[in-house]
């Protein structure tokens, strides 16, 4: 493993110190500080905020329930992006504080459609694995802890191996402490193989699935445009027979949470594995659209997902691999993880101007 640079070591030390400090501050004080940092990042309109607003434009312009006059669109967009940045800040605040939030508060503060949670547990009891595929919404770390407390026992997930390594190890220890099995995208066993094993054993696997990290994503229709989504969740369902169930998460007030577990996306009866994975991923994108439209302020997407925003060379590689049959739905590559999940603390700090 490569040695850390001085800057990485310094950043890791600062991150660790901040993690410990946030847990010691009164919650109201910590919340005010995180909101302040979010507002600073929003006002600076850095690269991440600009990408966020580019994504939110698609949400606002394609929502039939939203009617905004042209001369008011910019102000509406800026107001929404500020809400998102504050929601994103709350997500990180809760990552730091989740280790001290009592389980009783997590149970009592969670609102969820219990019938599909019960169905999830029934599948697992009968030896059938379940895949929860989520967009970058709300606090999916808290939701993960909640589903463990609700009876799942534990679940497997995938995380990008971040730099510096010390920050990655902190996140790894944090998630393991919540009851999660975390497989890094690199530097360990192949994540697809590990997740497939867990699903065949009747376990739960959770995958953040609204942005493709690799150049092997599936093109889907998403808010009226083409976007690249990873096909790994669908590929796992096809290969293992697990139930693929989309899940969305959002915040309720200042101290509660909510999640919706959607009905299973079935494997199509006809088509090649690649075609089946593409169709299931499109259905997943459509469900995510609905969830994001209902709670756009909690969609923390500060990265490019739409084809028109992507590097043309990367897009060309993706299309070439799709034509050659090496990309979509075969379970290879990094498409199971999106690289911007809860572990991306360095990116958040940069966006806040730290």
GROMACS .gro file of C-alpha atoms in nm:
model
  354
    1UNK     CA    1   0.000   0.000   0.000
    2UNK     CA    2   0.129   0.344  -0.091
    3UNK     CA    3   0.255   0.564   0.191
    4UNK     CA    4   0.054   0.873   0.272
    5UNK     CA    5   0.180   1.215   0.177
    6UNK     CA    6   0.229   1.479   0.443
    7UNK     CA    7  -0.086   1.657   0.324
    8UNK     CA    8  -0.285   1.334   0.347
    9UNK     CA    9  -0.155   1.263   0.697
   10UNK     CA   10  -0.239   1.618   0.803
   11UNK     CA   11  -0.588   1.592   0.654
   12UNK     CA   12  -0.645   1.256   0.819
   13UNK     CA   13  -0.538   1.389   1.157
   14UNK     CA   14  -0.767   1.690   1.122
   15UNK     CA   15  -1.053   1.470   1.016
   16UNK     CA   16  -1.005   1.239   1.312
   17UNK     CA   17  -0.984   1.530   1.554
   18UNK     CA   18  -1.302   1.678   1.408
   19UNK     CA   19  -1.479   1.343   1.441
   20UNK     CA   20  -1.397   1.327   1.812
   21UNK     CA   21  -1.479   1.693   1.873
   22UNK     CA   22  -1.823   1.681   1.709
   23UNK     CA   23  -1.928   1.402   1.944
   24UNK     CA   24  -1.839   1.615   2.244
   25UNK     CA   25  -2.022   1.930   2.137
   26UNK     CA   26  -2.387   1.986   2.229
   27UNK     CA   27  -2.596   1.872   1.933
   28UNK     CA   28  -2.747   2.218   1.882
   29UNK     CA   29  -2.401   2.377   1.865
   30UNK     CA   30  -2.270   2.114   1.625
   31UNK     CA   31  -2.576   2.152   1.403
   32UNK     CA   32  -2.533   2.530   1.389
   33UNK     CA   33  -2.166   2.493   1.292
   34UNK     CA   34  -2.243   2.243   1.015
   35UNK     CA   35  -2.519   2.466   0.878
   36UNK     CA   36  -2.276   2.757   0.883
   37UNK     CA   37  -2.021   2.556   0.687
   38UNK     CA   38  -2.289   2.446   0.439
   39UNK     CA   39  -2.395   2.806   0.383
   40UNK     CA   40  -2.036   2.913   0.321
   41UNK     CA   41  -1.991   2.639   0.060
   42UNK     CA   42  -2.323   2.732  -0.101
   43UNK     CA   43  -2.236   3.102  -0.124
   44UNK     CA   44  -1.894   3.030  -0.276
   45UNK     CA   45  -2.061   2.833  -0.557
   46UNK     CA   46  -1.761   2.607  -0.600
   47UNK     CA   47  -1.740   2.324  -0.849
   48UNK     CA   48  -1.947   2.081  -0.642
   49UNK     CA   49  -2.229   2.329  -0.589
   50UNK     CA   50  -2.232   2.414  -0.959
   51UNK     CA   51  -2.263   2.045  -1.048
   52UNK     CA   52  -2.534   2.004  -0.784
   53UNK     CA   53  -2.736   2.289  -0.933
   54UNK     CA   54  -2.689   2.145  -1.281
   55UNK     CA   55  -2.842   1.821  -1.154
   56UNK     CA   56  -3.124   2.001  -0.974
   57UNK     CA   57  -3.214   2.193  -1.291
   58UNK     CA   58  -3.319   1.862  -1.444
   59UNK     CA   59  -3.534   1.780  -1.141
   60UNK     CA   60  -3.713   2.116  -1.142
   61UNK     CA   61  -3.767   2.137  -1.516
   62UNK     CA   62  -3.919   1.790  -1.547
   63UNK     CA   63  -4.143   1.789  -1.240
   64UNK     CA   64  -4.506   1.825  -1.357
   65UNK     CA   65  -4.607   1.931  -1.006
   66UNK     CA   66  -4.370   2.231  -1.009
   67UNK     CA   67  -4.454   2.547  -1.204
   68UNK     CA   68  -4.188   2.817  -1.188
   69UNK     CA   69  -4.195   3.142  -1.383
   70UNK     CA   70  -3.881   3.188  -1.599
   71UNK     CA   71  -3.775   3.499  -1.410
   72UNK     CA   72  -3.805   3.311  -1.078
   73UNK     CA   73  -3.630   2.991  -1.182
   74UNK     CA   74  -3.280   3.102  -1.079
   75UNK     CA   75  -3.390   3.208  -0.732
   76UNK     CA   76  -3.585   2.883  -0.686
   77UNK     CA   77  -3.283   2.679  -0.794
   78UNK     CA   78  -3.051   2.863  -0.555
   79UNK     CA   79  -3.294   2.821  -0.267
   80UNK     CA   80  -3.319   2.447  -0.333
   81UNK     CA   81  -2.942   2.403  -0.362
   82UNK     CA   82  -2.900   2.574  -0.025
   83UNK     CA   83  -3.146   2.328   0.128
   84UNK     CA   84  -2.950   2.041  -0.024
   85UNK     CA   85  -2.620   2.169   0.112
   86UNK     CA   86  -2.769   2.196   0.460
   87UNK     CA   87  -2.914   1.846   0.425
   88UNK     CA   88  -2.573   1.721   0.309
   89UNK     CA   89  -2.411   1.887   0.610
   90UNK     CA   90  -2.662   1.716   0.839
   91UNK     CA   91  -2.570   1.383   0.682
   92UNK     CA   92  -2.205   1.432   0.778
   93UNK     CA   93  -2.298   1.565   1.119
   94UNK     CA   94  -2.492   1.247   1.185
   95UNK     CA   95  -2.209   1.029   1.058
   96UNK     CA   96  -1.987   1.183   1.324
   97UNK     CA   97  -2.256   1.159   1.593
   98UNK     CA   98  -2.419   0.827   1.506
   99UNK     CA   99  -2.183   0.643   1.736
  100UNK     CA  100  -2.338   0.826   2.033
  101UNK     CA  101  -2.703   0.837   1.919
  102UNK     CA  102  -2.893   0.583   2.132
  103UNK     CA  103  -3.053   0.291   1.953
  104UNK     CA  104  -3.384   0.383   2.116
  105UNK     CA  105  -3.378   0.721   1.942
  106UNK     CA  106  -3.300   0.558   1.608
  107UNK     CA  107  -3.592   0.317   1.649
  108UNK     CA  108  -3.839   0.580   1.768
  109UNK     CA  109  -3.737   0.846   1.515
  110UNK     CA  110  -3.761   0.630   1.201
  111UNK     CA  111  -4.068   0.638   0.974
  112UNK     CA  112  -4.087   0.355   0.721
  113UNK     CA  113  -4.339   0.141   0.531
  114UNK     CA  114  -4.308  -0.155   0.764
  115UNK     CA  115  -4.479  -0.405   0.534
  116UNK     CA  116  -4.187  -0.417   0.290
  117UNK     CA  117  -3.938  -0.429   0.576
  118UNK     CA  118  -4.128  -0.731   0.707
  119UNK     CA  119  -4.117  -0.881   0.357
  120UNK     CA  120  -3.741  -0.826   0.351
  121UNK     CA  121  -3.699  -1.011   0.679
  122UNK     CA  122  -3.929  -1.289   0.556
  123UNK     CA  123  -3.716  -1.335   0.243
  124UNK     CA  124  -3.405  -1.358   0.458
  125UNK     CA  125  -3.568  -1.602   0.698
  126UNK     CA  126  -3.649  -1.825   0.400
  127UNK     CA  127  -3.290  -1.810   0.274
  128UNK     CA  128  -3.341  -1.559  -0.007
  129UNK     CA  129  -3.102  -1.265  -0.020
  130UNK     CA  130  -3.221  -0.907  -0.059
  131UNK     CA  131  -3.050  -0.614  -0.231
  132UNK     CA  132  -3.137  -0.264  -0.116
  133UNK     CA  133  -3.036  -0.019  -0.392
  134UNK     CA  134  -3.032   0.344  -0.280
  135UNK     CA  135  -2.971   0.689  -0.425
  136UNK     CA  136  -2.760   0.947  -0.241
  137UNK     CA  137  -3.051   1.060  -0.026
  138UNK     CA  138  -3.092   1.142   0.342
  139UNK     CA  139  -2.890   0.949   0.598
  140UNK     CA  140  -2.851   0.595   0.467
  141UNK     CA  141  -2.600   0.520   0.744
  142UNK     CA  142  -2.871   0.579   1.003
  143UNK     CA  143  -3.116   0.379   0.793
  144UNK     CA  144  -2.864   0.098   0.781
  145UNK     CA  145  -2.834   0.097   1.157
  146UNK     CA  146  -3.214   0.102   1.185
  147UNK     CA  147  -3.266  -0.202   0.960
  148UNK     CA  148  -3.008  -0.393   1.162
  149UNK     CA  149  -3.198  -0.311   1.480
  150UNK     CA  150  -3.524  -0.403   1.304
  151UNK     CA  151  -3.406  -0.762   1.260
  152UNK     CA  152  -3.164  -0.779   0.968
  153UNK     CA  153  -2.880  -0.856   1.208
  154UNK     CA  154  -2.615  -0.721   0.971
  155UNK     CA  155  -2.568  -0.644   0.603
  156UNK     CA  156  -2.294  -0.621   0.344
  157UNK     CA  157  -2.197  -0.308   0.157
  158UNK     CA  158  -1.917  -0.171  -0.061
  159UNK     CA  159  -1.704   0.138  -0.012
  160UNK     CA  160  -1.439   0.309  -0.217
  161UNK     CA  161  -1.092   0.291  -0.062
  162UNK     CA  162  -1.030   0.657   0.007
  163UNK     CA  163  -0.718   0.860   0.053
  164UNK     CA  164  -0.577   0.912   0.302
  165UNK     CA  165  -0.591   0.553   0.424
  166UNK     CA  166  -0.634   0.672   0.783
  167UNK     CA  167  -0.969   0.833   0.693
  168UNK     CA  168  -1.082   0.518   0.514
  169UNK     CA  169  -0.992   0.311   0.820
  170UNK     CA  170  -1.194   0.542   1.044
  171UNK     CA  171  -1.498   0.501   0.824
  172UNK     CA  172  -1.439   0.127   0.806
  173UNK     CA  173  -1.425   0.097   1.184
  174UNK     CA  174  -1.731   0.323   1.218
  175UNK     CA  175  -1.943   0.116   0.983
  176UNK     CA  176  -1.830  -0.212   1.128
  177UNK     CA  177  -1.928  -0.078   1.469
  178UNK     CA  178  -2.281  -0.025   1.338
  179UNK     CA  179  -2.300  -0.389   1.228
  180UNK     CA  180  -2.207  -0.355   0.861
  181UNK     CA  181  -1.970  -0.575   0.664
  182UNK     CA  182  -1.775  -0.339   0.440
  183UNK     CA  183  -1.582  -0.461   0.135
  184UNK     CA  184  -1.351  -0.203  -0.028
  185UNK     CA  185  -1.355  -0.163  -0.404
  186UNK     CA  186  -0.979  -0.224  -0.417
  187UNK     CA  187  -0.713  -0.383  -0.199
  188UNK     CA  188  -0.918  -0.685  -0.096
  189UNK     CA  189  -1.143  -0.963  -0.226
  190UNK     CA  190  -1.354  -0.885  -0.532
  191UNK     CA  191  -1.663  -0.707  -0.400
  192UNK     CA  192  -1.903  -0.865  -0.650
  193UNK     CA  193  -1.799  -1.214  -0.545
  194UNK     CA  194  -1.829  -1.137  -0.174
  195UNK     CA  195  -2.173  -0.977  -0.213
  196UNK     CA  196  -2.292  -1.269  -0.427
  197UNK     CA  197  -2.184  -1.512  -0.154
  198UNK     CA  198  -2.373  -1.317   0.110
  199UNK     CA  199  -2.688  -1.303  -0.102
  200UNK     CA  200  -2.680  -1.676  -0.168
  201UNK     CA  201  -2.663  -1.721   0.209
  202UNK     CA  202  -2.984  -1.522   0.248
  203UNK     CA  203  -2.825  -1.199   0.370
  204UNK     CA  204  -2.901  -0.833   0.302
  205UNK     CA  205  -2.674  -0.626   0.078
  206UNK     CA  206  -2.701  -0.246   0.044
  207UNK     CA  207  -2.561  -0.062  -0.259
  208UNK     CA  208  -2.568   0.310  -0.339
  209UNK     CA  209  -2.663   0.300  -0.706
  210UNK     CA  210  -2.734   0.640  -0.863
  211UNK     CA  211  -2.391   0.723  -1.004
  212UNK     CA  212  -2.147   0.513  -1.203
  213UNK     CA  213  -1.784   0.530  -1.094
  214UNK     CA  214  -1.645   0.311  -1.370
  215UNK     CA  215  -1.669   0.360  -1.744
  216UNK     CA  216  -1.902   0.059  -1.777
  217UNK     CA  217  -2.234   0.207  -1.669
  218UNK     CA  218  -2.576   0.152  -1.822
  219UNK     CA  219  -2.735   0.446  -2.000
  220UNK     CA  220  -3.078   0.516  -1.852
  221UNK     CA  221  -3.348   0.776  -1.901
  222UNK     CA  222  -3.333   0.998  -1.595
  223UNK     CA  223  -3.520   1.329  -1.556
  224UNK     CA  224  -3.565   1.361  -1.930
  225UNK     CA  225  -3.201   1.294  -2.022
  226UNK     CA  226  -2.953   1.011  -2.046
  227UNK     CA  227  -2.751   0.928  -1.735
  228UNK     CA  228  -2.502   0.657  -1.645
  229UNK     CA  229  -2.600   0.417  -1.367
  230UNK     CA  230  -2.402   0.118  -1.237
  231UNK     CA  231  -2.554  -0.218  -1.331
  232UNK     CA  232  -2.406  -0.409  -1.038
  233UNK     CA  233  -2.722  -0.428  -0.826
  234UNK     CA  234  -2.923  -0.573  -1.114
  235UNK     CA  235  -2.640  -0.810  -1.207
  236UNK     CA  236  -2.630  -0.945  -0.852
  237UNK     CA  237  -3.005  -1.003  -0.851
  238UNK     CA  238  -2.987  -1.188  -1.182
  239UNK     CA  239  -2.694  -1.404  -1.077
  240UNK     CA  240  -2.808  -1.493  -0.725
  241UNK     CA  241  -3.187  -1.482  -0.739
  242UNK     CA  242  -3.195  -1.214  -0.467
  243UNK     CA  243  -3.479  -0.963  -0.446
  244UNK     CA  244  -3.378  -0.620  -0.579
  245UNK     CA  245  -3.570  -0.359  -0.378
  246UNK     CA  246  -3.508   0.016  -0.423
  247UNK     CA  247  -3.495   0.226  -0.106
  248UNK     CA  248  -3.507   0.602  -0.057
  249UNK     CA  249  -3.416   0.792   0.260
  250UNK     CA  250  -3.491   1.146   0.371
  251UNK     CA  251  -3.490   1.367   0.678
  252UNK     CA  252  -3.797   1.452   0.886
  253UNK     CA  253  -3.768   1.772   1.086
  254UNK     CA  254  -3.439   1.824   1.271
  255UNK     CA  255  -3.424   1.496   1.462
  256UNK     CA  256  -3.610   1.223   1.275
  257UNK     CA  257  -3.573   1.020   0.958
  258UNK     CA  258  -3.777   0.835   0.701
  259UNK     CA  259  -3.727   0.565   0.439
  260UNK     CA  260  -3.940   0.392   0.182
  261UNK     CA  261  -3.870   0.036   0.070
  262UNK     CA  262  -4.018  -0.008  -0.276
  263UNK     CA  263  -4.153  -0.328  -0.426
  264UNK     CA  264  -3.910  -0.574  -0.579
  265UNK     CA  265  -3.788  -0.514  -0.933
  266UNK     CA  266  -3.835  -0.855  -1.100
  267UNK     CA  267  -3.589  -1.009  -1.342
  268UNK     CA  268  -3.732  -0.993  -1.697
  269UNK     CA  269  -3.840  -1.328  -1.836
  270UNK     CA  270  -3.662  -1.277  -2.168
  271UNK     CA  271  -3.336  -1.134  -2.295
  272UNK     CA  272  -2.966  -1.183  -2.235
  273UNK     CA  273  -2.819  -1.114  -1.894
  274UNK     CA  274  -2.693  -0.782  -2.022
  275UNK     CA  275  -3.036  -0.687  -2.156
  276UNK     CA  276  -3.205  -0.793  -1.834
  277UNK     CA  277  -2.961  -0.592  -1.624
  278UNK     CA  278  -3.015  -0.285  -1.843
  279UNK     CA  279  -3.393  -0.312  -1.814
  280UNK     CA  280  -3.380  -0.355  -1.435
  281UNK     CA  281  -3.141  -0.063  -1.399
  282UNK     CA  282  -3.380   0.155  -1.600
  283UNK     CA  283  -3.663   0.058  -1.365
  284UNK     CA  284  -3.439   0.145  -1.072
  285UNK     CA  285  -3.367   0.487  -1.224
  286UNK     CA  286  -3.740   0.550  -1.269
  287UNK     CA  287  -3.805   0.468  -0.903
  288UNK     CA  288  -3.521   0.697  -0.799
  289UNK     CA  289  -3.677   0.976  -1.008
  290UNK     CA  290  -3.998   0.944  -0.810
  291UNK     CA  291  -3.814   0.944  -0.478
  292UNK     CA  292  -3.599   1.245  -0.566
  293UNK     CA  293  -3.896   1.445  -0.692
  294UNK     CA  294  -4.070   1.388  -0.359
  295UNK     CA  295  -3.765   1.500  -0.157
  296UNK     CA  296  -3.525   1.693  -0.386
  297UNK     CA  297  -3.373   1.878  -0.089
  298UNK     CA  298  -3.228   1.549   0.036
  299UNK     CA  299  -3.062   1.434  -0.290
  300UNK     CA  300  -2.693   1.488  -0.222
  301UNK     CA  301  -2.562   1.459  -0.576
  302UNK     CA  302  -2.263   1.690  -0.617
  303UNK     CA  303  -2.114   1.473  -0.892
  304UNK     CA  304  -2.190   1.444  -1.261
  305UNK     CA  305  -2.442   1.177  -1.357
  306UNK     CA  306  -2.592   1.303  -1.683
  307UNK     CA  307  -2.432   1.201  -2.010
  308UNK     CA  308  -2.427   1.557  -2.142
  309UNK     CA  309  -2.209   1.659  -1.845
  310UNK     CA  310  -1.959   1.374  -1.868
  311UNK     CA  311  -1.614   1.363  -2.019
  312UNK     CA  312  -1.662   1.263  -2.386
  313UNK     CA  313  -1.362   1.029  -2.373
  314UNK     CA  314  -1.505   0.842  -2.073
  315UNK     CA  315  -1.840   0.819  -2.248
  316UNK     CA  316  -1.676   0.680  -2.560
  317UNK     CA  317  -1.502   0.412  -2.352
  318UNK     CA  318  -1.833   0.321  -2.189
  319UNK     CA  319  -2.011   0.285  -2.521
  320UNK     CA  320  -1.724   0.085  -2.670
  321UNK     CA  321  -1.731  -0.158  -2.380
  322UNK     CA  322  -2.107  -0.191  -2.408
  323UNK     CA  323  -2.076  -0.279  -2.778
  324UNK     CA  324  -1.804  -0.534  -2.701
  325UNK     CA  325  -2.009  -0.691  -2.425
  326UNK     CA  326  -1.758  -0.618  -2.149
  327UNK     CA  327  -1.948  -0.367  -1.943
  328UNK     CA  328  -2.307  -0.390  -1.844
  329UNK     CA  329  -2.435  -0.654  -1.614
  330UNK     CA  330  -2.141  -0.892  -1.602
  331UNK     CA  331  -2.048  -0.802  -1.248
  332UNK     CA  332  -1.692  -0.707  -1.331
  333UNK     CA  333  -1.516  -0.381  -1.274
  334UNK     CA  334  -1.607  -0.116  -1.020
  335UNK     CA  335  -1.969  -0.069  -1.116
  336UNK     CA  336  -2.099  -0.203  -0.785
  337UNK     CA  337  -1.971   0.100  -0.601
  338UNK     CA  338  -2.009   0.459  -0.703
  339UNK     CA  339  -1.713   0.606  -0.523
  340UNK     CA  340  -1.899   0.894  -0.362
  341UNK     CA  341  -2.078   0.726  -0.077
  342UNK     CA  342  -2.060   0.815   0.290
  343UNK     CA  343  -1.688   0.765   0.299
  344UNK     CA  344  -1.609   1.065   0.085
  345UNK     CA  345  -1.529   1.292   0.375
  346UNK     CA  346  -1.236   1.456   0.199
  347UNK     CA  347  -1.462   1.576  -0.083
  348UNK     CA  348  -1.709   1.716   0.167
  349UNK     CA  349  -1.438   1.906   0.348
  350UNK     CA  350  -1.311   2.052   0.023
  351UNK     CA  351  -1.662   2.157  -0.078
  352UNK     CA  352  -1.704   2.335   0.254
  353UNK     CA  353  -1.382   2.524   0.198
  354UNK     CA  354  -1.190   2.344   0.472
   0.00000   0.00000   0.00000
